[in-house]
Each structure stands twice: as C-alpha cells, then as structure tokens.
CSV table of C-alpha atoms in Angstrom, one decimal:
chain,number,residue,atom,x,y,z
A,21,UNK,CA,96.6,86.7,86.2
A,22,UNK,CA,99.5,88.3,84.7
A,23,UNK,CA,103.0,88.9,85.3
A,24,UNK,CA,106.5,89.9,84.3
A,25,UNK,CA,109.1,87.3,83.2
A,26,UNK,CA,112.9,88.7,83.2
A,27,UNK,CA,115.8,87.0,80.9
A,28,UNK,CA,119.5,88.2,79.9
A,29,UNK,CA,120.1,88.4,76.1
A,30,UNK,CA,123.4,88.5,74.6
A,31,UNK,CA,123.3,90.2,71.8
A,32,UNK,CA,126.7,90.3,69.4
A,33,UNK,CA,128.3,93.9,68.4
A,34,UNK,CA,126.0,94.5,65.3
A,35,UNK,CA,122.8,93.6,67.3
A,36,UNK,CA,123.5,96.1,70.6
A,37,UNK,CA,124.2,98.7,67.6
A,38,UNK,CA,121.2,98.4,65.6
A,39,UNK,CA,119.5,98.5,69.5
A,40,UNK,CA,121.2,101.4,70.1
A,41,UNK,CA,120.1,103.0,67.0
A,42,UNK,CA,116.8,102.3,67.9
A,43,UNK,CA,116.5,103.7,72.1
A,44,UNK,CA,117.8,106.7,69.7
A,45,UNK,CA,115.1,107.0,67.7
A,46,UNK,CA,112.6,106.4,70.3
A,47,UNK,CA,113.8,108.5,72.4
A,48,UNK,CA,114.1,111.4,69.5
A,49,UNK,CA,110.3,110.1,68.5
A,50,UNK,CA,109.0,110.4,72.6
A,51,UNK,CA,110.6,114.2,72.9
A,52,UNK,CA,109.4,115.1,69.6
A,53,UNK,CA,106.1,114.0,70.5
A,54,UNK,CA,106.1,115.8,73.8
A,55,UNK,CA,107.7,118.8,72.4
A,56,UNK,CA,103.7,119.0,70.4
A,57,UNK,CA,101.5,118.7,72.3
A,58,UNK,CA,103.5,121.2,74.1
A,59,UNK,CA,102.9,123.5,71.6
A,60,UNK,CA,99.8,123.1,70.4
A,61,UNK,CA,98.6,123.7,73.7
A,62,UNK,CA,100.5,127.0,74.5
A,63,UNK,CA,100.1,128.7,70.5
A,64,UNK,CA,96.5,127.0,69.9
A,65,UNK,CA,95.0,126.1,73.2
A,66,UNK,CA,94.4,122.6,71.7
A,67,UNK,CA,95.1,119.1,73.0
A,68,UNK,CA,97.1,116.7,70.2
A,69,UNK,CA,95.5,112.7,71.5
A,70,UNK,CA,97.3,109.5,70.8
A,71,UNK,CA,96.0,108.7,67.8
A,72,UNK,CA,96.4,112.0,66.4
A,73,UNK,CA,100.3,111.5,66.8
A,74,UNK,CA,99.6,107.9,65.7
A,75,UNK,CA,98.3,109.0,62.0
A,76,UNK,CA,101.3,111.3,62.0
A,77,UNK,CA,104.0,108.9,61.7
A,78,UNK,CA,103.3,108.1,58.3
A,79,UNK,CA,104.5,111.2,57.6
A,80,UNK,CA,107.3,112.1,60.2
A,81,UNK,CA,109.0,108.6,58.3
A,82,UNK,CA,109.1,110.6,55.2
A,83,UNK,CA,111.1,113.9,56.9
A,84,UNK,CA,112.8,111.5,58.8
A,85,UNK,CA,114.0,107.9,57.5
A,86,UNK,CA,115.8,106.3,59.9
A,87,UNK,CA,112.6,105.7,61.8
A,88,UNK,CA,111.7,103.2,59.1
A,89,UNK,CA,113.9,101.1,60.9
A,90,UNK,CA,112.4,100.7,64.0
A,91,UNK,CA,109.3,98.3,63.7
A,92,UNK,CA,105.6,100.2,63.2
A,93,UNK,CA,104.6,98.8,66.9
A,94,UNK,CA,107.0,100.1,68.8
A,95,UNK,CA,106.8,103.6,67.5
A,96,UNK,CA,103.0,103.6,67.9
A,97,UNK,CA,104.3,102.3,71.7
A,98,UNK,CA,106.0,105.2,72.0
A,99,UNK,CA,103.0,107.2,71.0
A,100,UNK,CA,101.5,105.1,74.3
A,101,UNK,CA,103.9,106.3,76.5
A,102,UNK,CA,103.4,109.9,75.9
A,103,UNK,CA,99.8,109.8,76.4
A,104,UNK,CA,100.0,107.9,79.7
A,105,UNK,CA,103.0,110.7,80.3
A,106,UNK,CA,100.2,113.0,80.4
A,107,UNK,CA,97.1,111.5,81.4
A,108,UNK,CA,99.5,111.1,85.1
A,109,UNK,CA,100.3,114.4,84.9
A,110,UNK,CA,96.5,115.3,84.3
A,111,UNK,CA,95.4,112.7,87.2
A,112,UNK,CA,97.6,114.0,89.8
A,113,UNK,CA,96.7,117.7,89.2
A,114,UNK,CA,92.6,116.9,89.7
A,115,UNK,CA,94.2,115.3,92.9
A,116,UNK,CA,95.3,118.7,94.2
A,117,UNK,CA,98.9,117.0,94.7
A,118,UNK,CA,101.6,119.8,95.9
A,119,UNK,CA,103.9,118.8,93.3
A,120,UNK,CA,103.1,118.0,90.4
A,121,UNK,CA,106.1,117.6,87.6
A,122,UNK,CA,105.1,118.7,84.4
A,123,UNK,CA,106.4,116.0,81.3
A,124,UNK,CA,110.1,115.8,81.1
A,125,UNK,CA,112.1,115.1,77.8
A,126,UNK,CA,113.8,112.7,77.8
A,127,UNK,CA,118.1,112.5,77.4
A,128,UNK,CA,120.4,109.4,76.8
A,129,UNK,CA,120.1,108.1,79.8
A,130,UNK,CA,116.7,108.0,80.3
A,131,UNK,CA,115.1,106.9,77.5
A,132,UNK,CA,116.1,102.8,78.2
A,133,UNK,CA,113.4,100.5,76.4
A,134,UNK,CA,111.9,99.1,73.3
A,135,UNK,CA,108.3,97.4,73.6
A,136,UNK,CA,106.6,94.9,70.8
A,137,UNK,CA,102.5,95.8,71.6
A,138,UNK,CA,101.2,91.7,70.4
A,139,UNK,CA,102.8,88.7,70.8
A,140,UNK,CA,103.6,86.9,67.3
A,141,UNK,CA,104.2,90.7,65.8
A,142,UNK,CA,108.0,91.8,65.3
A,143,UNK,CA,109.4,88.7,67.8
A,144,UNK,CA,108.7,85.8,68.8
A,145,UNK,CA,111.0,82.6,70.7
A,146,UNK,CA,112.5,80.0,68.6
A,147,UNK,CA,115.3,77.4,69.6
A,148,UNK,CA,117.0,79.7,72.9
A,149,UNK,CA,116.7,82.6,70.4
A,150,UNK,CA,114.8,85.8,70.5
A,151,UNK,CA,114.1,86.8,66.8
A,152,UNK,CA,113.5,90.4,66.6
A,153,UNK,CA,111.7,92.2,63.3
A,154,UNK,CA,115.2,94.2,62.2
A,155,UNK,CA,117.4,93.2,64.6
A,156,UNK,CA,117.9,89.6,63.8
A,157,UNK,CA,118.1,86.3,65.9
A,158,UNK,CA,119.7,87.3,69.6
A,159,UNK,CA,121.2,84.7,72.2
A,160,UNK,CA,118.3,84.3,75.2
A,161,UNK,CA,118.9,82.4,78.4
A,162,UNK,CA,116.1,80.9,79.2
A,163,UNK,CA,116.7,80.2,83.2
A,164,UNK,CA,112.8,79.5,83.6
A,165,UNK,CA,110.4,78.1,81.5
A,166,UNK,CA,107.4,80.3,80.4
A,167,UNK,CA,104.6,79.0,81.5
A,168,UNK,CA,101.3,81.0,79.8
A,169,UNK,CA,100.0,83.2,77.4
A,170,UNK,CA,102.7,85.5,76.4
A,171,UNK,CA,101.7,89.3,75.9
A,172,UNK,CA,103.8,91.5,75.2
A,173,UNK,CA,108.0,91.8,74.8
A,174,UNK,CA,109.9,95.0,76.4
A,175,UNK,CA,113.3,95.0,75.2
A,176,UNK,CA,115.8,96.9,78.1
A,177,UNK,CA,119.0,98.1,78.9
A,178,UNK,CA,120.6,98.2,82.0
A,179,UNK,CA,123.6,99.3,83.4
A,180,UNK,CA,125.3,98.3,79.6
A,181,UNK,CA,123.2,94.9,79.6
A,182,UNK,CA,120.4,94.2,77.4
A,183,UNK,CA,116.8,92.1,78.9
A,184,UNK,CA,113.6,90.9,77.2
A,185,UNK,CA,110.6,91.4,79.6
A,186,UNK,CA,108.1,89.4,78.7
A,187,UNK,CA,104.1,89.6,80.2
A,188,UNK,CA,102.3,86.3,79.9
A,189,UNK,CA,99.3,85.6,80.9
A,190,UNK,CA,98.9,82.5,83.4
A,191,UNK,CA,96.7,81.0,85.3
A,192,UNK,CA,96.9,80.8,89.2
A,193,UNK,CA,98.8,77.9,91.2
A,194,UNK,CA,97.1,77.8,94.8
A,195,UNK,CA,99.4,76.0,97.4
A,196,UNK,CA,98.2,73.9,99.9
A,197,UNK,CA,95.8,75.9,102.4
A,198,UNK,CA,96.9,77.5,105.6
A,199,UNK,CA,95.4,78.3,108.2
A,200,UNK,CA,98.2,80.7,109.8
A,201,UNK,CA,97.7,84.1,109.9
A,202,UNK,CA,100.8,87.0,110.9
A,203,UNK,CA,101.1,90.7,110.8
A,204,UNK,CA,104.4,92.1,109.3
A,205,UNK,CA,106.1,95.6,110.7
A,206,UNK,CA,108.3,96.8,108.7
A,207,UNK,CA,110.8,98.9,109.8
A,208,UNK,CA,115.1,100.0,109.6
A,209,UNK,CA,116.0,98.2,112.7
A,210,UNK,CA,115.1,95.2,111.9
A,211,UNK,CA,113.1,94.6,107.5
A,212,UNK,CA,110.8,93.2,109.2
A,213,UNK,CA,108.8,91.9,112.4
A,214,UNK,CA,106.1,88.9,112.6
A,215,UNK,CA,103.4,88.8,115.3
A,216,UNK,CA,104.8,85.3,115.7
A,217,UNK,CA,108.2,86.8,117.3
A,218,UNK,CA,110.2,86.3,114.2
A,219,UNK,CA,112.5,88.6,112.2
A,220,UNK,CA,114.2,89.2,109.1
A,221,UNK,CA,117.5,91.3,109.6
A,222,UNK,CA,118.1,94.5,108.0
A,223,UNK,CA,120.7,93.9,104.6
A,224,UNK,CA,121.9,96.9,104.0
A,225,UNK,CA,123.0,96.7,101.0
A,226,UNK,CA,123.3,100.0,99.9
A,227,UNK,CA,125.3,100.6,103.2
A,228,UNK,CA,127.6,97.4,102.5
A,229,UNK,CA,128.2,98.8,98.4
A,230,UNK,CA,128.3,102.6,100.1
A,231,UNK,CA,131.9,102.9,99.9
A,232,UNK,CA,132.8,101.2,96.4
A,233,UNK,CA,129.9,104.1,95.0
A,234,UNK,CA,131.3,106.7,96.8
A,235,UNK,CA,134.8,105.7,95.4
A,236,UNK,CA,133.3,105.5,91.6
A,237,UNK,CA,131.2,108.5,91.8
A,238,UNK,CA,134.1,110.7,93.0
A,239,UNK,CA,136.4,109.6,89.9
A,240,UNK,CA,133.6,110.0,87.6
A,241,UNK,CA,133.3,113.9,88.1
A,242,UNK,CA,136.7,114.5,87.9
A,243,UNK,CA,136.2,113.0,84.3
A,244,UNK,CA,135.8,115.3,80.8
A,245,UNK,CA,132.0,115.3,80.1
A,246,UNK,CA,132.2,113.2,76.8
A,247,UNK,CA,135.8,111.8,77.3
A,248,UNK,CA,136.0,108.1,77.1
A,249,UNK,CA,137.7,107.7,80.6
A,250,UNK,CA,133.9,109.4,81.7
A,251,UNK,CA,132.1,106.7,79.8
A,252,UNK,CA,134.3,104.4,81.4
A,253,UNK,CA,133.8,105.3,85.1
A,254,UNK,CA,129.7,105.9,84.5
A,255,UNK,CA,130.1,102.3,83.4
A,256,UNK,CA,131.6,101.1,86.7
A,257,UNK,CA,128.4,103.8,89.0
A,258,UNK,CA,125.6,101.9,86.5
A,259,UNK,CA,126.9,98.4,87.4
A,260,UNK,CA,127.4,98.9,91.2
A,261,UNK,CA,124.3,100.5,91.3
A,262,UNK,CA,122.5,98.2,89.0
A,263,UNK,CA,124.1,95.2,91.9
A,264,UNK,CA,122.9,96.7,95.1
A,265,UNK,CA,119.6,96.3,92.8
A,266,UNK,CA,120.0,93.0,92.2
A,267,UNK,CA,120.7,92.0,95.3
A,268,UNK,CA,118.2,93.6,97.3
A,269,UNK,CA,115.8,92.4,94.9
A,270,UNK,CA,116.6,88.8,95.2
A,271,UNK,CA,116.5,88.9,98.4
A,272,UNK,CA,112.4,90.7,98.8
A,273,UNK,CA,112.2,87.3,96.4
A,274,UNK,CA,112.9,85.1,98.9
A,275,UNK,CA,111.7,85.9,101.6
A,276,UNK,CA,108.8,86.9,100.2
A,277,UNK,CA,108.2,83.5,99.2
A,278,UNK,CA,109.1,82.1,102.5
A,279,UNK,CA,106.1,83.9,103.7
A,280,UNK,CA,103.8,83.1,101.4
A,281,UNK,CA,104.3,79.1,101.6
A,282,UNK,CA,104.0,79.3,105.4
A,283,UNK,CA,101.1,81.8,106.0
A,284,UNK,CA,97.7,81.5,104.7
A,285,UNK,CA,96.4,85.0,105.8
A,286,UNK,CA,99.2,87.7,105.4
A,287,UNK,CA,98.7,91.7,107.1
A,288,UNK,CA,100.8,93.9,106.7
A,289,UNK,CA,101.1,97.8,106.8
A,290,UNK,CA,99.7,100.1,103.4
A,291,UNK,CA,102.9,102.6,103.9
A,292,UNK,CA,103.1,106.0,102.3
A,293,UNK,CA,106.4,106.0,101.2
A,294,UNK,CA,106.8,110.0,99.5
A,295,UNK,CA,105.6,111.1,102.7
A,296,UNK,CA,107.6,109.3,104.8
A,297,UNK,CA,111.3,110.8,102.6
A,298,UNK,CA,110.0,114.3,102.9
A,299,UNK,CA,111.7,116.3,106.6
A,300,UNK,CA,114.2,114.0,107.4
A,301,UNK,CA,117.8,113.9,107.3
A,302,UNK,CA,119.6,112.3,103.7
A,303,UNK,CA,120.9,108.9,106.3
A,304,UNK,CA,117.2,108.5,107.2
A,305,UNK,CA,115.8,108.7,103.2
A,306,UNK,CA,118.9,107.0,102.3
A,307,UNK,CA,117.9,103.7,104.7
A,308,UNK,CA,114.2,104.0,103.9
A,309,UNK,CA,114.8,103.5,100.0
A,310,UNK,CA,117.2,101.2,100.8
A,311,UNK,CA,114.6,98.7,102.6
A,312,UNK,CA,112.1,99.0,99.7
A,313,UNK,CA,109.1,98.6,101.7
A,314,UNK,CA,106.4,99.2,98.4
A,315,UNK,CA,109.0,96.8,95.9
A,316,UNK,CA,108.1,94.1,99.3
A,317,UNK,CA,104.5,94.8,99.3
A,318,UNK,CA,104.1,94.5,95.7
A,319,UNK,CA,106.1,91.0,95.2
A,320,UNK,CA,104.0,89.4,99.2
A,321,UNK,CA,100.8,90.9,97.0
A,322,UNK,CA,101.1,89.0,93.8
A,323,UNK,CA,102.4,86.1,95.1
A,324,UNK,CA,99.9,86.6,97.8
A,325,UNK,CA,97.5,86.1,94.9
A,326,UNK,CA,99.2,83.8,93.2
A,327,UNK,CA,99.5,81.3,95.6
A,328,UNK,CA,95.6,81.6,96.9
A,329,UNK,CA,96.4,83.3,100.3
A,330,UNK,CA,94.5,86.2,101.5
A,331,UNK,CA,96.7,89.5,101.5
A,332,UNK,CA,95.3,92.4,103.6
A,333,UNK,CA,96.9,96.2,103.9
A,334,UNK,CA,95.5,98.0,106.5
A,335,UNK,CA,96.1,101.7,107.1
A,336,UNK,CA,99.2,102.0,110.0
A,337,UNK,CA,97.4,105.1,111.7
A,338,UNK,CA,98.4,104.0,115.8
A,339,UNK,CA,100.1,100.8,115.4
A,340,UNK,CA,102.8,101.3,116.9
A,341,UNK,CA,101.4,103.4,120.0
A,342,UNK,CA,98.6,101.2,120.9
A,343,UNK,CA,99.1,98.3,122.8
A,344,UNK,CA,98.3,95.3,121.6
A,345,UNK,CA,97.3,93.3,125.1
A,346,UNK,CA,94.7,96.4,126.3
A,347,UNK,CA,94.4,99.0,123.7
A,348,UNK,CA,95.6,101.6,125.8
A,349,UNK,CA,97.4,104.5,123.6
A,350,UNK,CA,101.2,105.2,124.8
A,351,UNK,CA,102.3,107.9,123.0
A,352,UNK,CA,106.2,107.2,122.5
A,353,UNK,CA,108.6,108.9,119.9
A,354,UNK,CA,110.5,106.7,117.4
A,355,UNK,CA,113.9,107.0,119.6
A,356,UNK,CA,111.6,104.2,122.0
A,357,UNK,CA,112.0,101.1,121.3
A,358,UNK,CA,110.1,99.3,123.9
A,359,UNK,CA,106.5,99.7,125.0
A,360,UNK,CA,105.8,99.5,128.3
A,361,UNK,CA,102.0,99.9,128.6
A,362,UNK,CA,101.4,101.4,132.0
A,363,UNK,CA,97.7,100.2,132.4
A,364,UNK,CA,98.2,96.1,131.7
A,365,UNK,CA,102.2,96.9,132.2
A,366,UNK,CA,103.1,94.8,128.8
A,367,UNK,CA,106.4,94.8,128.1
A,368,UNK,CA,106.9,94.3,124.4
A,369,UNK,CA,109.7,95.6,121.7
A,370,UNK,CA,107.9,98.5,119.5
A,371,UNK,CA,108.0,96.4,116.0
A,372,UNK,CA,106.5,93.4,118.3
A,373,UNK,CA,103.6,95.5,119.9
A,374,UNK,CA,103.0,96.8,116.0
A,375,UNK,CA,102.6,93.4,114.3
A,376,UNK,CA,100.5,92.3,116.8
A,377,UNK,CA,98.4,95.1,116.1
A,378,UNK,CA,98.1,95.2,112.3
A,379,UNK,CA,97.3,91.5,112.4
A,380,UNK,CA,94.5,92.4,114.9
A,381,UNK,CA,93.5,94.8,112.4
A,382,UNK,CA,93.4,92.4,109.0
A,383,UNK,CA,91.4,89.7,111.2
A,384,UNK,CA,89.0,91.8,111.9
A,385,UNK,CA,89.0,93.5,108.5
A,386,UNK,CA,88.4,89.5,107.4
A,387,UNK,CA,85.1,89.5,110.1
A,388,UNK,CA,87.4,86.7,112.0
A,389,UNK,CA,87.8,87.6,115.8
A,390,UNK,CA,91.6,88.0,116.3
A,391,UNK,CA,93.6,85.3,119.0
A,392,UNK,CA,94.9,86.3,121.8
A,393,UNK,CA,98.4,86.7,121.9
C-alpha cells in the first residue's frame, strides 16, 4: 500500500528565503497556466493540455529567468496540478452538482507546497538531512523510521514551519486475527458510540481554543494591511489553527489505532458531510467540522487495510430510526436522544441503537449472520 509520512524540517534563514522564493515562482506559474487555459477557451474555444503547457516551460524560462531557480520536475508538477484541477471541475459538471466552482487563482497564502515527482531526482535523504536541488542540505527530524520504497517528496509550509511529506510504497503489516466485530456510530454528543456499549468522548478541540482564536482574530482585524504588526498577528492566528489541527489529528490517530488493534470487522457509516453542513446554524456546522468524521473514516480505513482488518462503510439511512431489536421504524427528531420502541419496548440510547444497526448491516454485507445483541 502507499503511505504518506510527514517530518519536520529545520531550514536556515537563507534556506527559508530560497524555499519561499520557489513557492512564489510556482504560484506565479500556476496562475499563468490557469490564465492561459482560461483565455484560450474564451477567445479561441481551444483547450490546452498538460503536455502542451509542459513544453511551454522552455520558452517561459527565457522570458522569466527566475524560473530557472526551481527544479524542473517541480515546475512540471505545477502543470499537473492545474490539469487535475480542471479534470475535477469537468467531472463535477458532468455529475450535475449544483455548486461547481471554476478553478481559482492562488494568492500568497493559498499556494504552500512544492512536489518532487521522483525519488532520487532533485532530492535525497542522507545522515538525517534532506538534500534538495537548488536549496541545499536541510536538517530533518526523522522521528520514525522510513520502511518502504520512497516515491515522491512534497515540501510544505504550515504556520511558518516547514515539513517534508514522503509518499512511500510499503507492504502491509497484518495483525493477529480477531473475530470481534464492531459497529460505530459517530456523533456530536459523543465522538463515537460502539455496539459494544463503549464510547469515545467528544474532545471539542475547537471549543477549547475558541476564546484564544477569537481574541487573535480581533487583533488581526484591527491591524493595517501590509504592516509588520498585521503579519505578526496573522502568524498567531495561523499558529492557533495549526495547534487545533495537530491535537485533532493526534487524537484520531490514537483512537483509530485502538479500534484496529481490537476488532477484526469494523463497520461505520458512510456520511455525506457536505450535505450535512447545508441549512444549519453556524454553531452546528462548526461542531460538525470540529469532529472531523471524514478524517476519522479515512484514517480508520487505511489502518484497517494495513492491519488486514475488514472495513465496511454502510449507508446511514434509517440507522437511528430503526429498532435494533425488532426492526420497527420509530420516527424521532434529532433532539430525542433515546430510542423507545412501542412494539418490543426496547429502551436504548439513540446512538447505541444506531451502532447496533450499523453492525448488523455491515455483517449482512459480508454474508454473515448478525449476532443477537
């Protein structure tokens, strides 16, 4: 399977300046390619492809010599990003989605990474240092060993810090077989409720740092645009956002590892998060975004695959309305937190009832007979 490993970089002041200059050049090139495609279609009704734009790099380097300071494969990757952006745009149009955003130009804050497409071309790791073409040797903290075949390297800037993200191809690491099965219902009251009656409390990371974030954002709004004070205030806001993300990311990794280590069959809902975020109060949308259900499902999925576990994502329709004991549909609003069945007199917490239904549907998908709760 293919994994992505992320490591912290510690570039010198000169290396930071060179990295930022390369980011600026790539951002300019991205906007140039986007404008080129847009203009070509509007004026001549002709589309420009990836290979055509890659060929134009030779002439562009003569017109803009600063592009020569960037490794050639990084520039090719910029063309690839623009091409994929348009492919995704046309895919959404064909699917008939209501809101289809046209590819946008990137400002200073929206282009934050460089990608080397091949291992050994323009970069290498040697003696706890990352050697980058036209940048130099950068100190890197290898906090976990790299086991597998290195494929690509992406240098990313986040909250004024630099990271190296390596894509590696490695074999799976199956765990000892487990016959335990679990259904997991995610929610806001509890982060997750298991069919085994266990729960994971909602850590509410955003709420913890919300006061600090509001204070920092107010201070930022009062600063003059382009001033050193605004740049400093902007870094503080970015730092708080990054801290919230890191805490949430670490929490999800720890909890998914516990689940994968314990259960052999993992059943979870396949939620449409974008649809859930529509027509809600801002506070509810904020809470939904904070629990990061999609991130939880994605990480749980790849860890289950790596460990040789069975991961099943089922349609969530009706899981909270159906009685897990007798199958009767019992309609209830979101405000009603307990499931009371008028047929079999079952009295269960709404989320626990849903987790039992998720487990039952997941086992049926595998052709197994659900065990009686």
